Amino acid sequence: KSPGFASLPLARRAAALYATALASSQLRDFEGARAGARQLADTVRADAAALRQAQLLAAEIELAAGDANAALQYLPAAHTKVPEKRPELLLRAQALLRSGRAADAVEVAETLQTWVTTHPRDATAWQLLASAWQAQGQALRAIRAEAESFVAHYDYAAAVDPLQAAQNLARKGGPGVDYTEASIIDARL
């Protein structure tokens, strides 16, 4: 920082601190990134909107560093009275999926299933939902969610392959086949 950094307007200081923390994270200097994020949070503590952005950055840094539990500390708990915003929803889903706990995959699937019902063009949410269902061993649902992510990008040709693969999997039968899901796959195809 230059000697005149403290005299810069708050918005300029916050932008510089945010950029420094993000760059450090991308360079895999996680201690520097964490220090920058802490300094950013201290700088913008009086501004709720800016503090939210600083906390999202801190969560993103922790995810990049591989510490899902630390990332969750910067995100609101699920099912709070405040409606969840997309950034918090997706970062929380990523952190919970990386935890590797089965109960977390169930929570992610339930939350994202509700989200994609009202936001069917959210390809990232569909991809995370596919991961959550895959973690639960629900292959047909995971494949369909992957196909839905292609549909969200208007790439219908790319969506056909996973849907056909899901149909083939359903035709093989077995104890894990959900025939309701297979019907949904047929309809989507």
Coordinates of C-alpha atoms in Angstrom, one line a residue:
K1 CA 0.0 0.0 0.0
S2 CA 1.1 3.5 -0.7
P3 CA 1.4 6.1 2.1
G4 CA -1.7 7.9 0.8
F5 CA -3.9 4.7 0.9
A6 CA -5.7 5.7 4.1
S7 CA -6.7 9.0 2.5
L8 CA -8.4 7.4 -0.4
P9 CA -12.2 7.4 -0.4
L10 CA -13.7 4.3 1.2
A11 CA -14.9 2.8 -2.0
R12 CA -11.5 3.0 -3.6
R13 CA -9.8 1.4 -0.5
A14 CA -12.4 -1.3 -0.5
A15 CA -12.0 -2.0 -4.2
A16 CA -8.2 -2.3 -3.8
L17 CA -8.4 -4.6 -0.8
Y18 CA -11.0 -6.8 -2.6
A19 CA -8.8 -7.0 -5.6
T20 CA -5.7 -7.8 -3.5
A21 CA -7.4 -10.6 -1.6
L22 CA -8.9 -12.1 -4.7
A23 CA -5.6 -12.0 -6.6
S24 CA -3.8 -13.6 -3.6
S25 CA -6.4 -16.4 -3.6
Q26 CA -6.0 -17.0 -7.3
L27 CA -2.2 -17.1 -6.8
R28 CA -2.9 -19.7 -4.1
D29 CA -1.4 -17.4 -1.4
F30 CA -4.2 -18.2 1.0
E31 CA -2.7 -16.6 4.0
G32 CA -2.3 -13.3 2.1
A33 CA -5.9 -13.7 0.8
R34 CA -7.3 -14.3 4.2
A35 CA -5.4 -11.3 5.6
G36 CA -6.7 -9.1 2.8
A37 CA -10.3 -10.3 3.3
R38 CA -10.0 -9.6 7.1
Q39 CA -8.7 -6.1 6.3
L40 CA -11.5 -5.5 3.8
A41 CA -14.1 -6.6 6.3
D42 CA -12.7 -4.3 9.0
T43 CA -12.7 -1.4 6.5
V44 CA -16.3 -1.8 5.4
R45 CA -17.8 -3.0 8.6
A46 CA -20.2 0.0 8.8
D47 CA -21.7 -0.7 5.3
A48 CA -23.9 -3.8 5.4
A49 CA -23.9 -4.4 1.6
A50 CA -20.1 -4.1 1.4
L51 CA -19.7 -6.3 4.4
R52 CA -21.8 -9.0 2.7
Q53 CA -19.5 -8.8 -0.3
A54 CA -16.4 -9.1 2.0
Q55 CA -17.9 -12.2 3.7
L56 CA -18.7 -13.8 0.3
L57 CA -15.1 -13.2 -0.7
A58 CA -13.9 -14.8 2.5
A59 CA -16.1 -17.8 1.9
E60 CA -14.8 -18.1 -1.7
I61 CA -11.2 -17.9 -0.4
E62 CA -11.8 -20.7 2.1
L63 CA -13.3 -22.9 -0.6
A64 CA -10.4 -22.3 -2.9
A65 CA -8.1 -23.2 0.1
G66 CA -10.0 -26.4 0.5
D67 CA -11.5 -25.6 3.9
A68 CA -15.3 -26.1 3.5
N69 CA -16.0 -25.7 7.2
A70 CA -14.3 -22.3 7.4
A71 CA -16.2 -21.2 4.3
L72 CA -19.5 -22.1 6.0
Q73 CA -18.6 -19.7 8.9
Y74 CA -18.9 -16.8 6.5
L75 CA -22.3 -17.9 5.1
P76 CA -25.7 -17.6 6.8
A77 CA -27.2 -20.9 8.0
A78 CA -29.8 -22.5 5.8
H79 CA -33.5 -22.0 6.6
T80 CA -33.0 -18.6 8.2
K81 CA -35.9 -16.1 8.1
V82 CA -34.0 -14.1 5.5
P83 CA -34.6 -15.4 2.0
E84 CA -31.4 -16.9 0.6
K85 CA -29.7 -15.0 -2.2
R86 CA -28.1 -16.9 -5.1
P87 CA -24.4 -16.2 -4.1
E88 CA -24.9 -17.5 -0.6
L89 CA -27.0 -20.4 -1.8
L90 CA -24.4 -21.6 -4.3
L91 CA -21.4 -21.0 -2.1
R92 CA -23.1 -22.9 0.8
A93 CA -24.0 -25.8 -1.5
Q94 CA -20.4 -26.0 -2.7
A95 CA -19.1 -26.0 0.8
L96 CA -21.6 -28.6 2.1
L97 CA -20.8 -30.9 -0.9
R98 CA -17.1 -30.7 -0.2
S99 CA -17.7 -31.7 3.4
G100 CA -18.5 -35.2 2.2
R101 CA -21.2 -35.8 4.8
A102 CA -24.3 -37.6 3.5
A103 CA -26.7 -35.4 5.4
D104 CA -25.1 -32.3 3.8
A105 CA -25.7 -33.7 0.3
V106 CA -29.4 -34.3 1.3
E107 CA -29.7 -30.7 2.5
V108 CA -28.1 -29.4 -0.7
A109 CA -30.4 -31.5 -2.9
E110 CA -33.5 -30.3 -1.1
T111 CA -32.5 -26.6 -1.2
L112 CA -31.4 -26.6 -4.8
Q113 CA -34.4 -28.6 -6.0
T114 CA -36.6 -25.9 -4.6
W115 CA -34.3 -23.2 -6.2
V116 CA -34.3 -24.7 -9.7
T117 CA -38.1 -25.0 -9.5
T118 CA -38.3 -21.3 -9.5
H119 CA -35.1 -20.6 -11.4
P120 CA -35.0 -23.3 -14.1
R121 CA -32.4 -21.5 -16.2
D122 CA -29.7 -21.5 -13.5
A123 CA -27.2 -23.9 -15.0
T124 CA -24.8 -23.7 -12.0
A125 CA -27.5 -24.7 -9.6
W126 CA -28.4 -27.6 -11.8
Q127 CA -24.7 -28.7 -11.9
L128 CA -24.5 -28.6 -8.1
L129 CA -27.8 -30.4 -7.8
A130 CA -26.3 -33.1 -10.1
S131 CA -23.4 -33.4 -7.7
A132 CA -25.7 -33.6 -4.7
W133 CA -27.8 -36.4 -6.2
Q134 CA -24.6 -38.2 -7.4
A135 CA -23.3 -38.1 -3.8
Q136 CA -26.6 -39.8 -2.7
G137 CA -26.3 -42.5 -5.3
Q138 CA -29.3 -41.2 -7.3
A139 CA -27.8 -41.7 -10.7
L140 CA -30.9 -41.0 -12.8
R141 CA -31.6 -37.7 -11.0
A142 CA -27.9 -36.7 -11.3
I143 CA -27.9 -37.4 -15.0
R144 CA -31.1 -35.5 -15.6
A145 CA -29.8 -32.5 -13.6
E146 CA -26.7 -32.5 -15.7
A147 CA -28.8 -32.5 -18.8
E148 CA -30.9 -29.6 -17.4
S149 CA -27.8 -27.6 -17.0
F150 CA -27.2 -27.9 -20.8
V151 CA -30.8 -26.9 -21.4
A152 CA -30.3 -23.8 -19.2
H153 CA -27.5 -22.8 -21.7
Y154 CA -29.9 -23.5 -24.6
D155 CA -27.6 -26.3 -25.7
Y156 CA -30.3 -28.8 -26.5
A157 CA -28.1 -31.1 -28.5
A158 CA -25.7 -31.5 -25.6
A159 CA -28.7 -32.3 -23.3
V160 CA -29.8 -35.3 -25.4
D161 CA -26.8 -37.5 -24.7
P162 CA -27.1 -37.6 -20.9
L163 CA -30.9 -38.0 -21.2
Q164 CA -30.4 -41.0 -23.6
A165 CA -27.8 -42.4 -21.2
A166 CA -30.3 -42.1 -18.4
Q167 CA -32.9 -43.9 -20.4
N168 CA -30.5 -46.7 -21.0
L169 CA -29.6 -46.9 -17.4
A170 CA -33.3 -47.1 -16.5
R171 CA -34.0 -49.8 -19.1
K172 CA -31.4 -52.0 -17.4
G173 CA -33.6 -51.9 -14.3
G174 CA -32.4 -52.9 -10.9
P175 CA -33.2 -51.9 -7.3
G176 CA -31.9 -48.4 -7.6
V177 CA -34.0 -47.4 -10.6
D178 CA -36.6 -44.7 -9.8
Y179 CA -39.3 -45.2 -12.5
T180 CA -40.9 -41.8 -11.7
E181 CA -37.6 -40.2 -12.5
A182 CA -37.3 -42.4 -15.6
S183 CA -40.7 -41.0 -16.8
I184 CA -39.5 -37.5 -16.2
I185 CA -36.4 -38.2 -18.3
D186 CA -38.6 -39.6 -21.1
A187 CA -40.7 -36.5 -21.1
R188 CA -37.7 -34.1 -21.0
L189 CA -36.1 -36.0 -23.9

